[in-house]
Short mmCIF file of N, CA and C in Angstrom, two decimals:
data_model
loop_
_atom_site.label_atom_id
_atom_site.label_comp_id
_atom_site.label_asym_id
_atom_site.label_seq_id
_atom_site.Cartn_x
_atom_site.Cartn_y
_atom_site.Cartn_z
N MET A 232 1.37 -0.35 41.51
CA MET A 232 1.15 0.63 40.48
C MET A 232 1.93 0.23 39.23
N THR A 233 1.28 0.29 38.08
CA THR A 233 1.90 -0.12 36.82
C THR A 233 2.56 1.06 36.15
N ASN A 234 3.77 0.86 35.74
CA ASN A 234 4.50 1.88 35.00
C ASN A 234 3.91 1.99 33.60
N THR A 235 3.79 3.20 33.07
CA THR A 235 3.17 3.38 31.75
C THR A 235 3.99 2.73 30.65
N LYS A 236 5.31 2.72 30.77
CA LYS A 236 6.14 2.09 29.74
C LYS A 236 5.92 0.59 29.72
N THR A 237 5.76 -0.03 30.90
CA THR A 237 5.50 -1.47 30.94
C THR A 237 4.10 -1.77 30.46
N ALA A 238 3.16 -0.88 30.69
CA ALA A 238 1.80 -1.08 30.22
C ALA A 238 1.74 -1.09 28.70
N MET A 239 2.56 -0.26 28.04
CA MET A 239 2.58 -0.23 26.58
C MET A 239 3.10 -1.54 26.01
N LEU A 240 4.03 -2.18 26.71
CA LEU A 240 4.60 -3.41 26.21
C LEU A 240 3.69 -4.61 26.43
N THR A 241 2.73 -4.51 27.35
CA THR A 241 1.83 -5.63 27.61
C THR A 241 0.55 -5.54 26.79
N VAL A 242 0.46 -4.59 25.89
CA VAL A 242 -0.71 -4.42 25.04
C VAL A 242 -0.79 -5.59 24.06
N GLU A 243 -1.98 -6.16 23.91
CA GLU A 243 -2.20 -7.21 22.91
C GLU A 243 -2.66 -6.56 21.61
N LEU A 244 -1.96 -6.81 20.53
CA LEU A 244 -2.29 -6.23 19.23
C LEU A 244 -2.87 -7.30 18.31
N THR A 245 -3.78 -6.88 17.45
CA THR A 245 -4.33 -7.77 16.44
C THR A 245 -3.30 -7.94 15.32
N PRO A 246 -3.44 -8.96 14.49
CA PRO A 246 -2.50 -9.12 13.37
C PRO A 246 -2.45 -7.90 12.44
N THR A 247 -3.59 -7.23 12.25
CA THR A 247 -3.62 -6.03 11.42
C THR A 247 -2.80 -4.92 12.06
N GLN A 248 -2.91 -4.77 13.37
CA GLN A 248 -2.14 -3.74 14.07
C GLN A 248 -0.65 -4.06 14.03
N VAL A 249 -0.30 -5.34 14.13
CA VAL A 249 1.11 -5.74 14.06
C VAL A 249 1.67 -5.42 12.68
N ARG A 250 0.91 -5.69 11.61
CA ARG A 250 1.36 -5.35 10.25
C ARG A 250 1.54 -3.84 10.10
N GLY A 251 0.64 -3.05 10.69
CA GLY A 251 0.78 -1.59 10.64
C GLY A 251 2.01 -1.11 11.37
N LEU A 252 2.29 -1.73 12.51
CA LEU A 252 3.47 -1.36 13.29
C LEU A 252 4.75 -1.73 12.54
N LYS A 253 4.76 -2.88 11.90
CA LYS A 253 5.93 -3.28 11.10
C LYS A 253 6.12 -2.37 9.90
N LEU A 254 5.01 -1.92 9.31
CA LEU A 254 5.09 -0.98 8.19
C LEU A 254 5.69 0.34 8.65
N ALA A 255 5.29 0.80 9.85
CA ALA A 255 5.84 2.04 10.39
C ALA A 255 7.32 1.89 10.74
N LYS A 256 7.73 0.68 11.09
CA LYS A 256 9.14 0.44 11.40
C LYS A 256 10.00 0.62 10.15
N ASP A 257 9.45 0.28 8.98
CA ASP A 257 10.19 0.42 7.72
C ASP A 257 10.34 1.86 7.27
N GLY A 258 9.48 2.76 7.78
CA GLY A 258 9.56 4.17 7.40
C GLY A 258 8.32 4.91 7.88
N ASP A 259 8.39 6.23 7.87
CA ASP A 259 7.27 7.05 8.33
C ASP A 259 6.03 6.82 7.48
N LEU A 260 4.86 6.82 8.13
CA LEU A 260 3.60 6.64 7.43
C LEU A 260 3.00 7.99 7.09
N HIS A 261 2.60 8.17 5.85
CA HIS A 261 2.00 9.41 5.38
C HIS A 261 0.56 9.14 4.95
N PRO A 262 -0.35 10.09 5.19
CA PRO A 262 -1.74 9.87 4.79
C PRO A 262 -1.90 9.90 3.27
N GLN A 263 -2.74 9.00 2.77
CA GLN A 263 -3.06 8.92 1.35
C GLN A 263 -4.57 9.08 1.21
N GLU A 264 -5.07 9.10 -0.01
CA GLU A 264 -6.51 9.17 -0.21
C GLU A 264 -7.14 7.83 0.15
N GLY A 265 -8.40 7.87 0.55
CA GLY A 265 -9.12 6.65 0.88
C GLY A 265 -8.85 6.12 2.28
N LYS A 266 -8.49 6.98 3.20
CA LYS A 266 -8.21 6.60 4.60
C LYS A 266 -7.13 5.53 4.71
N LYS A 267 -6.09 5.67 3.90
CA LYS A 267 -4.96 4.74 3.92
C LYS A 267 -3.70 5.49 4.29
N TRP A 268 -2.78 4.80 4.90
CA TRP A 268 -1.48 5.35 5.28
C TRP A 268 -0.40 4.43 4.73
N THR A 269 0.60 5.02 4.10
CA THR A 269 1.72 4.25 3.58
C THR A 269 2.96 5.15 3.53
N HIS A 270 4.06 4.62 3.04
CA HIS A 270 5.28 5.39 2.94
C HIS A 270 5.14 6.47 1.88
N LEU A 271 5.91 7.53 2.01
CA LEU A 271 5.89 8.63 1.05
C LEU A 271 6.37 8.12 -0.31
N ASP A 272 5.63 8.45 -1.35
CA ASP A 272 5.96 8.06 -2.72
C ASP A 272 6.06 6.54 -2.91
N ALA A 273 5.23 5.77 -2.20
CA ALA A 273 5.23 4.32 -2.37
C ALA A 273 4.62 3.97 -3.72
N VAL A 274 5.26 3.08 -4.43
CA VAL A 274 4.78 2.67 -5.75
C VAL A 274 4.75 1.15 -5.82
N GLU A 275 4.02 0.64 -6.77
CA GLU A 275 3.96 -0.79 -7.00
C GLU A 275 5.33 -1.26 -7.48
N THR A 276 5.84 -2.30 -6.86
CA THR A 276 7.16 -2.81 -7.23
C THR A 276 7.04 -4.25 -7.71
N TYR A 277 8.15 -4.80 -8.11
CA TYR A 277 8.18 -6.17 -8.60
C TYR A 277 9.11 -7.01 -7.73
N ALA A 278 8.85 -8.28 -7.68
CA ALA A 278 9.67 -9.18 -6.87
C ALA A 278 11.12 -9.17 -7.35
N ARG A 279 12.05 -9.23 -6.41
CA ARG A 279 13.46 -9.20 -6.79
C ARG A 279 13.85 -10.44 -7.59
N THR A 280 13.20 -11.55 -7.32
CA THR A 280 13.56 -12.79 -7.99
C THR A 280 12.85 -12.98 -9.33
N ASP A 281 11.97 -12.07 -9.66
CA ASP A 281 11.21 -12.18 -10.92
C ASP A 281 12.00 -11.51 -12.04
N ARG A 282 12.61 -12.31 -12.89
CA ARG A 282 13.46 -11.76 -13.95
C ARG A 282 12.69 -10.93 -14.96
N PHE A 283 11.46 -11.31 -15.23
CA PHE A 283 10.71 -10.66 -16.29
C PHE A 283 9.72 -9.62 -15.77
N LYS A 284 9.71 -9.40 -14.49
CA LYS A 284 8.84 -8.40 -13.85
C LYS A 284 7.37 -8.60 -14.25
N GLU A 285 6.90 -9.82 -14.09
CA GLU A 285 5.54 -10.12 -14.46
C GLU A 285 4.57 -10.08 -13.28
N ARG A 286 5.07 -10.20 -12.08
CA ARG A 286 4.19 -10.26 -10.91
C ARG A 286 4.43 -9.06 -10.00
N PRO A 287 3.61 -8.06 -10.11
CA PRO A 287 3.81 -6.88 -9.27
C PRO A 287 3.45 -7.14 -7.81
N LEU A 288 4.19 -6.51 -6.90
CA LEU A 288 3.90 -6.55 -5.47
C LEU A 288 3.11 -5.30 -5.13
N LYS A 289 1.99 -5.47 -4.50
CA LYS A 289 1.15 -4.33 -4.19
C LYS A 289 1.77 -3.49 -3.08
N VAL A 290 1.37 -2.22 -3.03
CA VAL A 290 1.83 -1.31 -2.01
C VAL A 290 1.16 -1.69 -0.69
N LYS A 291 1.96 -1.83 0.36
CA LYS A 291 1.41 -2.15 1.67
C LYS A 291 0.90 -0.87 2.31
N PHE A 292 -0.21 -0.98 3.05
CA PHE A 292 -0.79 0.20 3.68
C PHE A 292 -1.45 -0.19 4.99
N ALA A 293 -1.72 0.81 5.81
CA ALA A 293 -2.48 0.67 7.06
C ALA A 293 -3.66 1.62 6.99
N THR A 294 -4.75 1.28 7.65
CA THR A 294 -5.93 2.14 7.63
C THR A 294 -5.81 3.21 8.71
N THR A 295 -6.64 4.23 8.60
CA THR A 295 -6.64 5.31 9.58
C THR A 295 -6.99 4.78 10.97
N GLY A 296 -7.93 3.84 11.04
CA GLY A 296 -8.31 3.26 12.34
C GLY A 296 -7.14 2.57 13.02
N THR A 297 -6.36 1.81 12.26
CA THR A 297 -5.20 1.12 12.82
C THR A 297 -4.16 2.11 13.30
N VAL A 298 -3.89 3.13 12.51
CA VAL A 298 -2.90 4.14 12.89
C VAL A 298 -3.35 4.87 14.16
N THR A 299 -4.63 5.19 14.26
CA THR A 299 -5.15 5.87 15.44
C THR A 299 -5.02 5.00 16.68
N GLN A 300 -5.33 3.71 16.56
CA GLN A 300 -5.21 2.81 17.71
C GLN A 300 -3.76 2.68 18.16
N LEU A 301 -2.85 2.54 17.22
CA LEU A 301 -1.43 2.44 17.58
C LEU A 301 -0.92 3.72 18.21
N ARG A 302 -1.42 4.87 17.74
CA ARG A 302 -1.05 6.15 18.33
C ARG A 302 -1.58 6.25 19.76
N ASP A 303 -2.82 5.77 19.99
CA ASP A 303 -3.40 5.81 21.33
C ASP A 303 -2.64 4.91 22.30
N TYR A 304 -2.11 3.80 21.80
CA TYR A 304 -1.32 2.90 22.64
C TYR A 304 0.07 3.46 22.92
N GLY A 305 0.49 4.48 22.19
CA GLY A 305 1.81 5.07 22.38
C GLY A 305 2.88 4.39 21.55
N LEU A 306 2.48 3.60 20.56
CA LEU A 306 3.44 2.89 19.72
C LEU A 306 3.81 3.68 18.47
N LEU A 307 2.98 4.65 18.10
CA LEU A 307 3.26 5.59 17.00
C LEU A 307 3.18 7.00 17.54
N GLN A 308 3.89 7.90 16.90
CA GLN A 308 3.84 9.30 17.32
C GLN A 308 3.66 10.21 16.11
N VAL A 309 3.04 11.35 16.36
CA VAL A 309 2.87 12.37 15.33
C VAL A 309 4.20 13.09 15.16
N LEU A 310 4.63 13.29 13.92
CA LEU A 310 5.94 13.90 13.68
C LEU A 310 5.91 15.43 13.72
N THR A 311 4.78 16.04 13.36
CA THR A 311 4.66 17.49 13.46
C THR A 311 3.46 17.80 14.35
N ALA A 312 3.71 18.45 15.47
CA ALA A 312 2.68 18.64 16.49
C ALA A 312 1.68 19.75 16.15
N ASP A 313 2.04 20.69 15.29
CA ASP A 313 1.16 21.84 15.05
C ASP A 313 0.08 21.57 14.00
N VAL A 314 0.02 20.36 13.43
CA VAL A 314 -0.96 20.00 12.42
C VAL A 314 -1.88 18.93 13.00
N ASP A 315 -3.11 18.83 12.45
CA ASP A 315 -4.06 17.81 12.89
C ASP A 315 -3.42 16.43 12.75
N ALA A 316 -3.67 15.54 13.72
CA ALA A 316 -3.03 14.23 13.76
C ALA A 316 -3.40 13.36 12.56
N ASP A 317 -4.57 13.58 11.97
CA ASP A 317 -4.97 12.76 10.83
C ASP A 317 -4.39 13.24 9.51
N GLU A 318 -3.65 14.34 9.52
CA GLU A 318 -3.09 14.91 8.30
C GLU A 318 -1.57 14.98 8.29
N THR A 319 -0.93 14.49 9.33
CA THR A 319 0.52 14.61 9.44
C THR A 319 1.16 13.22 9.47
N PRO A 320 2.39 13.09 9.03
CA PRO A 320 3.07 11.80 9.07
C PRO A 320 3.24 11.27 10.50
N HIS A 321 3.30 9.96 10.61
CA HIS A 321 3.50 9.29 11.89
C HIS A 321 4.77 8.45 11.81
N GLY A 322 5.47 8.38 12.92
CA GLY A 322 6.66 7.54 13.02
C GLY A 322 6.53 6.60 14.21
N ILE A 323 7.30 5.54 14.20
CA ILE A 323 7.26 4.57 15.28
C ILE A 323 8.04 5.11 16.47
N THR A 324 7.55 4.84 17.68
CA THR A 324 8.23 5.27 18.90
C THR A 324 9.18 4.17 19.35
N MET A 325 9.97 4.48 20.35
CA MET A 325 10.87 3.47 20.91
C MET A 325 10.06 2.34 21.55
N ALA A 326 8.91 2.68 22.14
CA ALA A 326 8.05 1.65 22.73
C ALA A 326 7.54 0.70 21.65
N GLY A 327 7.25 1.23 20.46
CA GLY A 327 6.82 0.39 19.36
C GLY A 327 7.92 -0.55 18.89
N LYS A 328 9.14 -0.04 18.83
CA LYS A 328 10.27 -0.87 18.42
C LYS A 328 10.52 -1.98 19.45
N ILE A 329 10.43 -1.63 20.72
CA ILE A 329 10.64 -2.63 21.77
C ILE A 329 9.52 -3.66 21.75
N TRP A 330 8.28 -3.22 21.50
CA TRP A 330 7.16 -4.17 21.43
C TRP A 330 7.41 -5.19 20.33
N LEU A 331 7.88 -4.72 19.17
CA LEU A 331 8.17 -5.65 18.07
C LEU A 331 9.29 -6.61 18.42
N LEU A 332 10.31 -6.13 19.13
CA LEU A 332 11.41 -7.00 19.52
C LEU A 332 10.94 -8.08 20.48
N LYS A 333 10.06 -7.74 21.40
CA LYS A 333 9.63 -8.69 22.42
C LYS A 333 8.56 -9.66 21.91
N HIS A 334 7.76 -9.26 20.94
CA HIS A 334 6.62 -10.08 20.54
C HIS A 334 6.77 -10.74 19.18
N LYS A 335 7.46 -10.15 18.26
CA LYS A 335 7.52 -10.71 16.91
C LYS A 335 8.94 -10.79 16.44
#
């Protein structure tokens, strides 16, 4: 019999899902317009090494499909349980952090 915690760690993730999980590790994901999820108040920034701020870095985001898949695997969790899962912020679980440590 397979333990559910070990089953979560043996999940194979696509590169897109891995990027979404790493994004969630940096901070809670909040829903935005256009079926995108990103950090609260995320704005376009500039490279630290760019003295003249000529090359903007785009805001990183994950799609609703990616967030849903990661939530189904148990790697993300809903932060407020009384609201619909597609409208509430998501945070990374301990299983998600361990998956990142073991795989990437």
